[in-house]
């Protein structure tokens, strides 16, 4: 039986939660403050902790930080009000929490989110995938140079210190300037500091993580040509995802999720690293014979790039929305998906990115993604033609 710990200083909320989960298959524990929660964790092995942010003595941020340090395998979730938006953002940005649920909550929605979290965790940790993971000597990691920059950003360092660290690495400095000077952002500058200031720290953080992953590709048995194509696909996909949100959904994609397009196909890193020429051959076969590479992966390899990507991003401790965008981007309407809006956008962007890059999408496309987002496909395709793809 899965165990969940709810932490909130309002007793009435805890009473409501106990009542709500009484008929479920979960064992629910409650604590009215951080210290009591930590005492429970010393005795009971929890699967999820769901905590309020604003509490006396020890707030939710401090509590979840301690839980991350002491019990890193516990899934950490924030349950808090709109007034705590900045605190929630910081908690997820700095990987203190994986996702958040806003108060007041809808009972069915809360139950469903918990169910979806567990189902996705179980799917990512399936035995077949873990067998392949265990056969890899070392999983790809973010290198030390990039880790230093990420650490500076997460510790709210001065822009001069962050810029100085970026300028020490020519590859990342050039990438920052390239992105800032692209048609998408529309500025013209040769100054790394100005580019950092314009893009913002969260975008820089996302870019560094993505660049580190692409660097890993270069050392994973992937040809330079394939590596360049995958990077271009990642960039164009991300651009189209942002285009969908701004043009058709009339909203800005959350900074916490704006790397979803860049990282949705990172599972291919694992497959190239794990299978080498066998995967390259499979990729060629799908293009030559017009076959769905996703289905070929399942039949021939016994593992898909979706599964591998979800596992890698979870292992790198990225937010849940990024993990599920990778894990479900070919199955956007799967009932286990929490952020269907994001995953549907990534699914659409993935298809049209490949169409733009090589004129061929080697997967089955799910029209329901357009239906869910209430977007007319013909109008979308007309508007997409006007978008300048500059990579």
mmCIF file of C-alpha atoms in Angstrom:
data_model
loop_
_atom_site.group_PDB
_atom_site.id
_atom_site.type_symbol
_atom_site.label_atom_id
_atom_site.label_comp_id
_atom_site.label_asym_id
_atom_site.label_seq_id
_atom_site.Cartn_x
_atom_site.Cartn_y
_atom_site.Cartn_z
ATOM 1 C CA UNK A 1 0.000 0.000 0.000
ATOM 2 C CA UNK A 2 1.344 3.427 -0.998
ATOM 3 C CA UNK A 3 1.879 5.892 1.841
ATOM 4 C CA UNK A 4 1.204 9.638 1.634
ATOM 5 C CA UNK A 5 2.111 12.284 4.214
ATOM 6 C CA UNK A 6 0.088 15.529 4.178
ATOM 7 C CA UNK A 7 1.482 18.517 6.078
ATOM 8 C CA UNK A 8 -0.609 21.610 6.864
ATOM 9 C CA UNK A 9 -0.940 23.832 9.920
ATOM 10 C CA UNK A 10 -4.729 24.055 9.474
ATOM 11 C CA UNK A 11 -6.288 21.071 11.240
ATOM 12 C CA UNK A 12 -9.545 21.395 9.309
ATOM 13 C CA UNK A 13 -7.690 20.893 6.037
ATOM 14 C CA UNK A 14 -6.038 17.750 7.387
ATOM 15 C CA UNK A 15 -9.430 16.443 8.548
ATOM 16 C CA UNK A 16 -10.848 17.074 5.049
ATOM 17 C CA UNK A 17 -7.937 15.238 3.425
ATOM 18 C CA UNK A 18 -8.273 12.210 5.710
ATOM 19 C CA UNK A 19 -11.987 12.069 4.896
ATOM 20 C CA UNK A 20 -11.292 12.393 1.155
ATOM 21 C CA UNK A 21 -8.730 9.568 1.065
ATOM 22 C CA UNK A 22 -10.582 7.262 3.488
ATOM 23 C CA UNK A 23 -11.938 4.972 0.758
ATOM 24 C CA UNK A 24 -8.784 4.931 -1.391
ATOM 25 C CA UNK A 25 -6.035 2.318 -1.538
ATOM 26 C CA UNK A 26 -3.524 4.703 0.086
ATOM 27 C CA UNK A 27 -2.405 4.909 3.706
ATOM 28 C CA UNK A 28 -2.587 8.568 4.726
ATOM 29 C CA UNK A 29 -0.560 10.251 7.466
ATOM 30 C CA UNK A 30 -0.908 13.877 8.580
ATOM 31 C CA UNK A 31 1.269 16.392 10.399
ATOM 32 C CA UNK A 32 0.417 19.916 11.519
ATOM 33 C CA UNK A 33 3.985 21.237 11.262
ATOM 34 C CA UNK A 34 7.391 20.459 9.800
ATOM 35 C CA UNK A 35 8.925 18.955 12.929
ATOM 36 C CA UNK A 36 6.055 16.506 13.345
ATOM 37 C CA UNK A 37 6.377 15.569 9.675
ATOM 38 C CA UNK A 38 10.089 14.811 10.098
ATOM 39 C CA UNK A 39 9.321 12.733 13.195
ATOM 40 C CA UNK A 40 6.860 10.633 11.176
ATOM 41 C CA UNK A 41 9.425 10.168 8.392
ATOM 42 C CA UNK A 42 11.908 8.728 10.890
ATOM 43 C CA UNK A 43 9.437 5.915 11.558
ATOM 44 C CA UNK A 44 7.408 5.449 8.373
ATOM 45 C CA UNK A 45 8.652 5.002 4.797
ATOM 46 C CA UNK A 46 6.614 7.419 2.670
ATOM 47 C CA UNK A 47 6.074 7.455 -1.081
ATOM 48 C CA UNK A 48 4.805 11.045 -1.371
ATOM 49 C CA UNK A 49 4.865 14.091 0.894
ATOM 50 C CA UNK A 50 2.360 16.852 0.065
ATOM 51 C CA UNK A 51 2.982 20.039 2.028
ATOM 52 C CA UNK A 52 1.543 23.516 2.428
ATOM 53 C CA UNK A 53 4.075 26.326 1.947
ATOM 54 C CA UNK A 54 3.083 28.881 4.579
ATOM 55 C CA UNK A 55 3.398 27.344 8.040
ATOM 56 C CA UNK A 56 4.774 28.724 11.321
ATOM 57 C CA UNK A 57 8.191 27.701 12.697
ATOM 58 C CA UNK A 58 9.223 25.657 9.637
ATOM 59 C CA UNK A 59 7.661 26.578 6.289
ATOM 60 C CA UNK A 60 7.018 24.133 3.467
ATOM 61 C CA UNK A 61 10.129 25.166 1.549
ATOM 62 C CA UNK A 62 12.404 24.376 4.491
ATOM 63 C CA UNK A 63 10.575 21.122 5.215
ATOM 64 C CA UNK A 64 10.742 19.865 1.633
ATOM 65 C CA UNK A 65 14.411 20.887 1.447
ATOM 66 C CA UNK A 66 15.124 18.686 4.462
ATOM 67 C CA UNK A 67 13.081 15.839 2.976
ATOM 68 C CA UNK A 68 15.035 16.104 -0.282
ATOM 69 C CA UNK A 69 18.299 15.873 1.637
ATOM 70 C CA UNK A 70 17.290 13.096 4.046
ATOM 71 C CA UNK A 71 14.832 11.078 1.923
ATOM 72 C CA UNK A 72 15.564 11.869 -1.760
ATOM 73 C CA UNK A 73 13.360 9.054 -3.104
ATOM 74 C CA UNK A 74 10.170 10.528 -1.626
ATOM 75 C CA UNK A 75 8.138 12.440 -4.227
ATOM 76 C CA UNK A 76 7.741 16.038 -3.019
ATOM 77 C CA UNK A 77 4.574 18.009 -3.877
ATOM 78 C CA UNK A 78 3.365 21.482 -2.862
ATOM 79 C CA UNK A 79 -0.300 22.080 -1.960
ATOM 80 C CA UNK A 80 -0.730 25.817 -1.535
ATOM 81 C CA UNK A 81 -2.655 28.955 -2.492
ATOM 82 C CA UNK A 82 -2.174 31.406 -5.368
ATOM 83 C CA UNK A 83 -0.642 33.912 -2.937
ATOM 84 C CA UNK A 84 2.345 31.583 -2.609
ATOM 85 C CA UNK A 85 3.087 31.588 -6.344
ATOM 86 C CA UNK A 86 6.646 32.933 -5.973
ATOM 87 C CA UNK A 87 7.484 30.432 -3.226
ATOM 88 C CA UNK A 88 6.077 27.595 -5.327
ATOM 89 C CA UNK A 89 8.063 28.716 -8.378
ATOM 90 C CA UNK A 90 11.299 28.800 -6.374
ATOM 91 C CA UNK A 91 10.588 25.378 -4.875
ATOM 92 C CA UNK A 92 10.144 23.761 -8.278
ATOM 93 C CA UNK A 93 12.904 25.752 -9.988
ATOM 94 C CA UNK A 94 15.391 24.605 -7.343
ATOM 95 C CA UNK A 95 14.060 21.047 -7.379
ATOM 96 C CA UNK A 96 12.689 21.205 -3.838
ATOM 97 C CA UNK A 97 9.310 20.050 -5.176
ATOM 98 C CA UNK A 98 8.338 18.163 -8.333
ATOM 99 C CA UNK A 99 4.925 19.725 -8.916
ATOM 100 C CA UNK A 100 2.242 21.768 -7.194
ATOM 101 C CA UNK A 101 -1.492 21.657 -6.538
ATOM 102 C CA UNK A 102 -3.348 24.919 -5.940
ATOM 103 C CA UNK A 103 -5.739 25.512 -3.027
ATOM 104 C CA UNK A 104 -8.665 25.370 -2.905
ATOM 105 C CA UNK A 105 -8.520 22.036 -4.666
ATOM 106 C CA UNK A 106 -11.169 19.997 -6.420
ATOM 107 C CA UNK A 107 -11.517 16.655 -4.608
ATOM 108 C CA UNK A 108 -11.660 14.525 -7.749
ATOM 109 C CA UNK A 109 -8.752 16.426 -9.249
ATOM 110 C CA UNK A 110 -6.584 15.919 -6.153
ATOM 111 C CA UNK A 111 -7.354 12.194 -6.080
ATOM 112 C CA UNK A 112 -6.634 11.939 -9.788
ATOM 113 C CA UNK A 113 -3.307 13.802 -9.564
ATOM 114 C CA UNK A 114 -2.083 11.463 -6.821
ATOM 115 C CA UNK A 115 -3.192 8.464 -8.902
ATOM 116 C CA UNK A 116 -1.453 9.848 -12.003
ATOM 117 C CA UNK A 117 1.789 10.473 -10.105
ATOM 118 C CA UNK A 118 1.930 6.887 -8.878
ATOM 119 C CA UNK A 119 0.997 5.421 -12.266
ATOM 120 C CA UNK A 120 3.677 7.441 -14.074
ATOM 121 C CA UNK A 121 6.281 6.493 -11.455
ATOM 122 C CA UNK A 122 5.387 2.819 -11.878
ATOM 123 C CA UNK A 123 5.581 3.076 -15.670
ATOM 124 C CA UNK A 124 8.958 4.820 -15.603
ATOM 125 C CA UNK A 125 10.356 2.238 -13.210
ATOM 126 C CA UNK A 126 9.155 -0.815 -15.141
ATOM 127 C CA UNK A 127 11.361 -3.904 -14.935
ATOM 128 C CA UNK A 128 12.230 -4.034 -18.650
ATOM 129 C CA UNK A 129 13.487 -0.441 -18.642
ATOM 130 C CA UNK A 130 15.450 -0.965 -15.425
ATOM 131 C CA UNK A 131 17.093 -4.042 -16.940
ATOM 132 C CA UNK A 132 18.498 -1.888 -19.753
ATOM 133 C CA UNK A 133 19.427 0.896 -17.332
ATOM 134 C CA UNK A 134 21.393 -1.582 -15.226
ATOM 135 C CA UNK A 135 23.337 -2.692 -18.302
ATOM 136 C CA UNK A 136 24.704 0.826 -18.778
ATOM 137 C CA UNK A 137 28.008 1.397 -17.001
ATOM 138 C CA UNK A 138 27.294 5.068 -16.373
ATOM 139 C CA UNK A 139 24.266 7.240 -17.082
ATOM 140 C CA UNK A 140 24.873 10.604 -18.794
ATOM 141 C CA UNK A 141 25.595 13.382 -16.299
ATOM 142 C CA UNK A 142 25.742 17.174 -16.446
ATOM 143 C CA UNK A 143 29.420 18.106 -16.529
ATOM 144 C CA UNK A 144 31.182 20.038 -13.774
ATOM 145 C CA UNK A 145 31.417 23.335 -15.701
ATOM 146 C CA UNK A 146 27.682 23.413 -16.308
ATOM 147 C CA UNK A 147 26.947 22.308 -12.753
ATOM 148 C CA UNK A 148 28.824 25.368 -11.446
ATOM 149 C CA UNK A 149 26.708 27.719 -13.572
ATOM 150 C CA UNK A 150 23.487 25.984 -12.518
ATOM 151 C CA UNK A 151 24.554 26.202 -8.871
ATOM 152 C CA UNK A 152 25.202 29.950 -9.195
ATOM 153 C CA UNK A 153 21.760 30.477 -10.752
ATOM 154 C CA UNK A 154 19.977 28.398 -8.114
ATOM 155 C CA UNK A 155 21.770 30.259 -5.321
ATOM 156 C CA UNK A 156 20.696 33.647 -6.734
ATOM 157 C CA UNK A 157 24.246 34.753 -7.541
ATOM 158 C CA UNK A 158 25.030 38.147 -9.059
ATOM 159 C CA UNK A 159 24.663 38.424 -12.843
ATOM 160 C CA UNK A 160 28.370 39.326 -13.145
ATOM 161 C CA UNK A 161 29.402 36.083 -11.432
ATOM 162 C CA UNK A 162 27.082 34.028 -13.636
ATOM 163 C CA UNK A 163 28.270 35.802 -16.791
ATOM 164 C CA UNK A 164 31.919 35.290 -15.812
ATOM 165 C CA UNK A 165 31.360 31.544 -15.350
ATOM 166 C CA UNK A 166 29.557 31.269 -18.701
ATOM 167 C CA UNK A 167 32.327 33.166 -20.500
ATOM 168 C CA UNK A 168 34.864 30.618 -19.211
ATOM 169 C CA UNK A 169 33.165 27.954 -21.372
ATOM 170 C CA UNK A 170 33.221 28.902 -25.048
ATOM 171 C CA UNK A 171 30.632 26.308 -26.068
ATOM 172 C CA UNK A 172 27.947 27.544 -23.695
ATOM 173 C CA UNK A 173 28.821 31.221 -24.282
ATOM 174 C CA UNK A 174 28.363 30.772 -28.033
ATOM 175 C CA UNK A 175 25.106 28.899 -27.503
ATOM 176 C CA UNK A 176 23.739 31.675 -25.255
ATOM 177 C CA UNK A 177 24.623 34.295 -27.876
ATOM 178 C CA UNK A 178 23.188 32.159 -30.678
ATOM 179 C CA UNK A 179 19.840 31.733 -28.919
ATOM 180 C CA UNK A 180 19.647 35.404 -27.885
ATOM 181 C CA UNK A 181 20.383 36.539 -31.446
ATOM 182 C CA UNK A 182 17.916 34.125 -33.055
ATOM 183 C CA UNK A 183 14.783 35.461 -34.718
ATOM 184 C CA UNK A 184 12.734 34.089 -31.825
ATOM 185 C CA UNK A 185 14.217 36.540 -29.302
ATOM 186 C CA UNK A 186 15.061 39.219 -31.835
ATOM 187 C CA UNK A 187 17.991 41.007 -30.166
ATOM 188 C CA UNK A 188 21.398 41.668 -31.674
ATOM 189 C CA UNK A 189 24.277 41.557 -29.230
ATOM 190 C CA UNK A 190 27.784 40.198 -28.833
ATOM 191 C CA UNK A 191 27.673 40.668 -25.069
ATOM 192 C CA UNK A 192 27.132 37.527 -22.990
ATOM 193 C CA UNK A 193 26.013 39.658 -20.036
ATOM 194 C CA UNK A 194 23.382 41.428 -22.133
ATOM 195 C CA UNK A 195 22.204 38.097 -23.537
ATOM 196 C CA UNK A 196 21.928 36.628 -20.025
ATOM 197 C CA UNK A 197 20.025 39.689 -18.832
ATOM 198 C CA UNK A 198 17.604 39.463 -21.761
ATOM 199 C CA UNK A 199 17.010 35.705 -21.661
ATOM 200 C CA UNK A 200 16.655 35.517 -17.872
ATOM 201 C CA UNK A 201 18.251 33.099 -15.431
ATOM 202 C CA UNK A 202 15.639 30.351 -15.805
ATOM 203 C CA UNK A 203 16.045 30.264 -19.586
ATOM 204 C CA UNK A 204 19.828 30.178 -19.145
ATOM 205 C CA UNK A 205 19.450 27.317 -16.666
ATOM 206 C CA UNK A 206 17.263 25.383 -19.128
ATOM 207 C CA UNK A 207 19.662 26.082 -21.986
ATOM 208 C CA UNK A 208 22.639 24.815 -19.984
ATOM 209 C CA UNK A 209 20.866 21.584 -19.052
ATOM 210 C CA UNK A 210 19.887 21.036 -22.699
ATOM 211 C CA UNK A 211 23.365 21.856 -24.022
ATOM 212 C CA UNK A 212 24.929 19.478 -21.532
ATOM 213 C CA UNK A 213 22.623 16.726 -22.770
ATOM 214 C CA UNK A 214 23.550 17.441 -26.396
ATOM 215 C CA UNK A 215 27.227 17.314 -25.396
ATOM 216 C CA UNK A 216 26.509 13.891 -23.942
ATOM 217 C CA UNK A 217 25.119 12.879 -27.341
ATOM 218 C CA UNK A 218 28.484 13.660 -28.917
ATOM 219 C CA UNK A 219 30.050 11.064 -26.635
ATOM 220 C CA UNK A 220 27.346 8.430 -26.918
ATOM 221 C CA UNK A 221 28.051 6.892 -30.296
ATOM 222 C CA UNK A 222 25.858 9.321 -32.221
ATOM 223 C CA UNK A 223 27.213 10.610 -35.526
ATOM 224 C CA UNK A 224 27.761 14.363 -35.750
ATOM 225 C CA UNK A 225 25.105 14.559 -38.465
ATOM 226 C CA UNK A 226 22.491 12.847 -36.287
ATOM 227 C CA UNK A 227 23.542 14.932 -33.302
ATOM 228 C CA UNK A 228 23.086 18.175 -35.266
ATOM 229 C CA UNK A 229 19.686 17.013 -36.534
ATOM 230 C CA UNK A 230 18.518 16.089 -33.024
ATOM 231 C CA UNK A 231 19.635 19.463 -31.655
ATOM 232 C CA UNK A 232 17.888 21.328 -34.474
ATOM 233 C CA UNK A 233 14.746 19.241 -33.901
ATOM 234 C CA UNK A 234 14.850 20.013 -30.167
ATOM 235 C CA UNK A 235 15.220 23.745 -30.762
ATOM 236 C CA UNK A 236 12.495 23.959 -33.423
ATOM 237 C CA UNK A 237 10.133 21.846 -31.303
ATOM 238 C CA UNK A 238 10.632 24.174 -28.358
ATOM 239 C CA UNK A 239 10.015 27.195 -30.540
ATOM 240 C CA UNK A 240 6.746 25.739 -31.855
ATOM 241 C CA UNK A 241 5.599 24.828 -28.318
ATOM 242 C CA UNK A 242 6.084 28.460 -27.260
ATOM 243 C CA UNK A 243 4.317 29.579 -30.457
ATOM 244 C CA UNK A 244 1.309 27.372 -29.644
ATOM 245 C CA UNK A 245 1.010 28.835 -26.155
ATOM 246 C CA UNK A 246 1.421 32.482 -27.165
ATOM 247 C CA UNK A 247 -0.536 32.469 -30.442
ATOM 248 C CA UNK A 248 -3.287 29.913 -29.845
ATOM 249 C CA UNK A 249 -3.626 29.542 -26.077
ATOM 250 C CA UNK A 250 -3.037 33.258 -25.374
ATOM 251 C CA UNK A 251 -0.676 32.609 -22.507
ATOM 252 C CA UNK A 252 3.019 32.473 -21.801
ATOM 253 C CA UNK A 253 4.489 29.035 -21.245
ATOM 254 C CA UNK A 254 5.650 28.715 -17.640
ATOM 255 C CA UNK A 255 9.405 29.127 -17.192
ATOM 256 C CA UNK A 256 9.301 25.870 -15.258
ATOM 257 C CA UNK A 257 8.078 24.048 -18.365
ATOM 258 C CA UNK A 258 9.699 25.981 -21.200
ATOM 259 C CA UNK A 259 12.404 23.387 -21.703
ATOM 260 C CA UNK A 260 9.860 20.638 -22.474
ATOM 261 C CA UNK A 261 10.344 20.940 -26.223
ATOM 262 C CA UNK A 262 14.120 20.954 -25.925
ATOM 263 C CA UNK A 263 14.190 17.813 -23.814
ATOM 264 C CA UNK A 264 11.296 15.712 -25.114
ATOM 265 C CA UNK A 265 13.534 13.430 -27.219
ATOM 266 C CA UNK A 266 16.449 12.930 -24.802
ATOM 267 C CA UNK A 267 15.534 9.246 -24.578
ATOM 268 C CA UNK A 268 17.241 8.844 -27.919
ATOM 269 C CA UNK A 269 20.519 9.623 -26.120
ATOM 270 C CA UNK A 270 20.011 6.520 -24.040
ATOM 271 C CA UNK A 271 19.047 4.376 -27.020
ATOM 272 C CA UNK A 272 22.084 5.460 -29.040
ATOM 273 C CA UNK A 273 24.313 4.916 -26.006
ATOM 274 C CA UNK A 274 22.738 1.546 -25.237
ATOM 275 C CA UNK A 275 22.303 0.111 -28.740
ATOM 276 C CA UNK A 276 24.667 2.114 -30.983
ATOM 277 C CA UNK A 277 24.577 0.968 -34.624
ATOM 278 C CA UNK A 278 21.515 -1.177 -33.934
ATOM 279 C CA UNK A 279 19.522 1.965 -33.149
ATOM 280 C CA UNK A 280 20.961 3.884 -36.114
ATOM 281 C CA UNK A 281 19.889 0.967 -38.337
ATOM 282 C CA UNK A 282 16.418 1.019 -36.791
ATOM 283 C CA UNK A 283 16.192 4.777 -37.416
ATOM 284 C CA UNK A 284 17.169 4.310 -41.067
ATOM 285 C CA UNK A 285 14.635 1.482 -41.450
ATOM 286 C CA UNK A 286 11.795 3.653 -40.138
ATOM 287 C CA UNK A 287 12.612 6.423 -42.632
ATOM 288 C CA UNK A 288 13.186 4.128 -45.607
ATOM 289 C CA UNK A 289 10.092 1.969 -45.096
ATOM 290 C CA UNK A 290 7.875 4.721 -43.639
ATOM 291 C CA UNK A 291 7.438 2.854 -40.340
ATOM 292 C CA UNK A 292 6.650 4.285 -36.909
ATOM 293 C CA UNK A 293 9.991 4.349 -35.056
ATOM 294 C CA UNK A 294 8.143 4.293 -31.725
ATOM 295 C CA UNK A 295 6.589 0.917 -32.611
ATOM 296 C CA UNK A 296 9.913 -0.399 -33.973
ATOM 297 C CA UNK A 297 11.602 0.500 -30.685
ATOM 298 C CA UNK A 298 9.009 -1.487 -28.740
ATOM 299 C CA UNK A 299 9.217 -4.561 -30.979
ATOM 300 C CA UNK A 300 12.954 -4.678 -31.727
ATOM 301 C CA UNK A 301 14.526 -3.114 -28.626
ATOM 302 C CA UNK A 302 11.856 -3.733 -26.004
ATOM 303 C CA UNK A 303 12.194 -0.131 -24.845
ATOM 304 C CA UNK A 304 11.106 3.210 -26.336
ATOM 305 C CA UNK A 305 12.777 6.612 -26.358
ATOM 306 C CA UNK A 306 9.740 7.907 -24.419
ATOM 307 C CA UNK A 307 10.426 5.481 -21.566
ATOM 308 C CA UNK A 308 14.151 6.172 -21.610
ATOM 309 C CA UNK A 309 13.597 9.940 -21.715
ATOM 310 C CA UNK A 310 11.184 9.873 -18.799
ATOM 311 C CA UNK A 311 13.655 7.872 -16.736
ATOM 312 C CA UNK A 312 16.639 10.102 -17.601
ATOM 313 C CA UNK A 313 14.791 13.331 -16.807
ATOM 314 C CA UNK A 314 13.504 11.894 -13.543
ATOM 315 C CA UNK A 315 17.056 10.778 -12.707
ATOM 316 C CA UNK A 316 18.303 14.297 -13.497
ATOM 317 C CA UNK A 317 15.571 15.506 -11.092
ATOM 318 C CA UNK A 318 13.708 17.763 -13.503
ATOM 319 C CA UNK A 319 10.130 18.928 -12.751
ATOM 320 C CA UNK A 320 7.331 16.406 -13.218
ATOM 321 C CA UNK A 321 5.861 18.381 -16.147
ATOM 322 C CA UNK A 322 9.136 17.994 -18.081
ATOM 323 C CA UNK A 323 9.350 14.295 -17.219
ATOM 324 C CA UNK A 324 5.827 13.533 -18.424
ATOM 325 C CA UNK A 325 6.255 15.639 -21.580
ATOM 326 C CA UNK A 326 9.116 13.308 -22.551
ATOM 327 C CA UNK A 327 7.398 10.157 -21.307
ATOM 328 C CA UNK A 328 4.051 10.790 -23.042
ATOM 329 C CA UNK A 329 4.830 13.002 -26.060
ATOM 330 C CA UNK A 330 3.561 10.295 -28.454
ATOM 331 C CA UNK A 331 0.561 9.551 -26.192
ATOM 332 C CA UNK A 332 -0.620 13.058 -25.259
ATOM 333 C CA UNK A 333 -4.145 12.097 -24.189
ATOM 334 C CA UNK A 334 -3.088 9.196 -21.954
ATOM 335 C CA UNK A 335 -5.169 9.272 -18.753
ATOM 336 C CA UNK A 336 -1.979 9.319 -16.653
ATOM 337 C CA UNK A 337 -0.926 12.733 -18.007
ATOM 338 C CA UNK A 338 -1.431 15.581 -15.537
ATOM 339 C CA UNK A 339 -0.458 18.548 -17.749
ATOM 340 C CA UNK A 340 -2.268 17.525 -20.940
ATOM 341 C CA UNK A 341 -2.069 21.064 -22.308
ATOM 342 C CA UNK A 342 1.732 20.975 -22.319
ATOM 343 C CA UNK A 343 2.031 17.387 -23.563
ATOM 344 C CA UNK A 344 -0.449 17.985 -26.412
ATOM 345 C CA UNK A 345 1.523 21.081 -27.438
ATOM 346 C CA UNK A 346 4.773 19.085 -27.427
ATOM 347 C CA UNK A 347 3.120 16.308 -29.467
ATOM 348 C CA UNK A 348 2.008 18.797 -32.127
ATOM 349 C CA UNK A 349 5.341 20.630 -32.116
ATOM 350 C CA UNK A 350 7.264 17.357 -32.411
ATOM 351 C CA UNK A 351 5.408 16.434 -35.613
ATOM 352 C CA UNK A 352 5.729 19.821 -37.297
ATOM 353 C CA UNK A 353 9.355 20.224 -36.254
ATOM 354 C CA UNK A 354 10.255 17.011 -38.101
ATOM 355 C CA UNK A 355 8.151 18.136 -41.076
ATOM 356 C CA UNK A 356 10.151 21.385 -41.216
ATOM 357 C CA UNK A 357 13.568 19.760 -40.764
ATOM 358 C CA UNK A 358 13.358 16.740 -43.051
ATOM 359 C CA UNK A 359 9.825 16.739 -44.421
ATOM 360 C CA UNK A 360 8.912 13.483 -42.726
ATOM 361 C CA UNK A 361 7.351 12.592 -39.373
ATOM 362 C CA UNK A 362 8.054 8.925 -38.590
ATOM 363 C CA UNK A 363 5.370 8.507 -35.919
ATOM 364 C CA UNK A 364 1.604 8.174 -35.716
ATOM 365 C CA UNK A 365 0.081 11.606 -35.124
ATOM 366 C CA UNK A 366 -2.810 11.962 -32.677
ATOM 367 C CA UNK A 367 -5.382 14.464 -33.989
ATOM 368 C CA UNK A 368 -6.941 14.600 -30.519
ATOM 369 C CA UNK A 369 -4.084 16.889 -29.461
ATOM 370 C CA UNK A 370 -5.587 19.660 -31.608
ATOM 371 C CA UNK A 371 -9.063 18.836 -30.296
ATOM 372 C CA UNK A 372 -7.962 18.999 -26.662
ATOM 373 C CA UNK A 373 -6.284 22.387 -27.177
ATOM 374 C CA UNK A 374 -9.292 23.645 -29.202
ATOM 375 C CA UNK A 375 -7.003 24.573 -32.111
ATOM 376 C CA UNK A 376 -8.098 24.386 -35.742
ATOM 377 C CA UNK A 377 -5.397 22.396 -37.551
ATOM 378 C CA UNK A 378 -5.750 24.224 -40.875
ATOM 379 C CA UNK A 379 -5.461 27.626 -39.193
ATOM 380 C CA UNK A 380 -2.475 26.384 -37.180
ATOM 381 C CA UNK A 381 -0.662 25.231 -40.322
ATOM 382 C CA UNK A 382 -1.346 28.562 -42.025
ATOM 383 C CA UNK A 383 0.013 30.514 -39.047
ATOM 384 C CA UNK A 384 3.012 28.206 -38.684
ATOM 385 C CA UNK A 385 4.124 29.062 -42.229
ATOM 386 C CA UNK A 386 4.573 32.672 -41.074
ATOM 387 C CA UNK A 387 6.818 31.657 -38.176
ATOM 388 C CA UNK A 388 10.500 32.196 -38.900
ATOM 389 C CA UNK A 389 12.416 29.053 -38.000
ATOM 390 C CA UNK A 390 15.961 30.274 -37.335
ATOM 391 C CA UNK A 391 18.403 27.703 -35.929
#
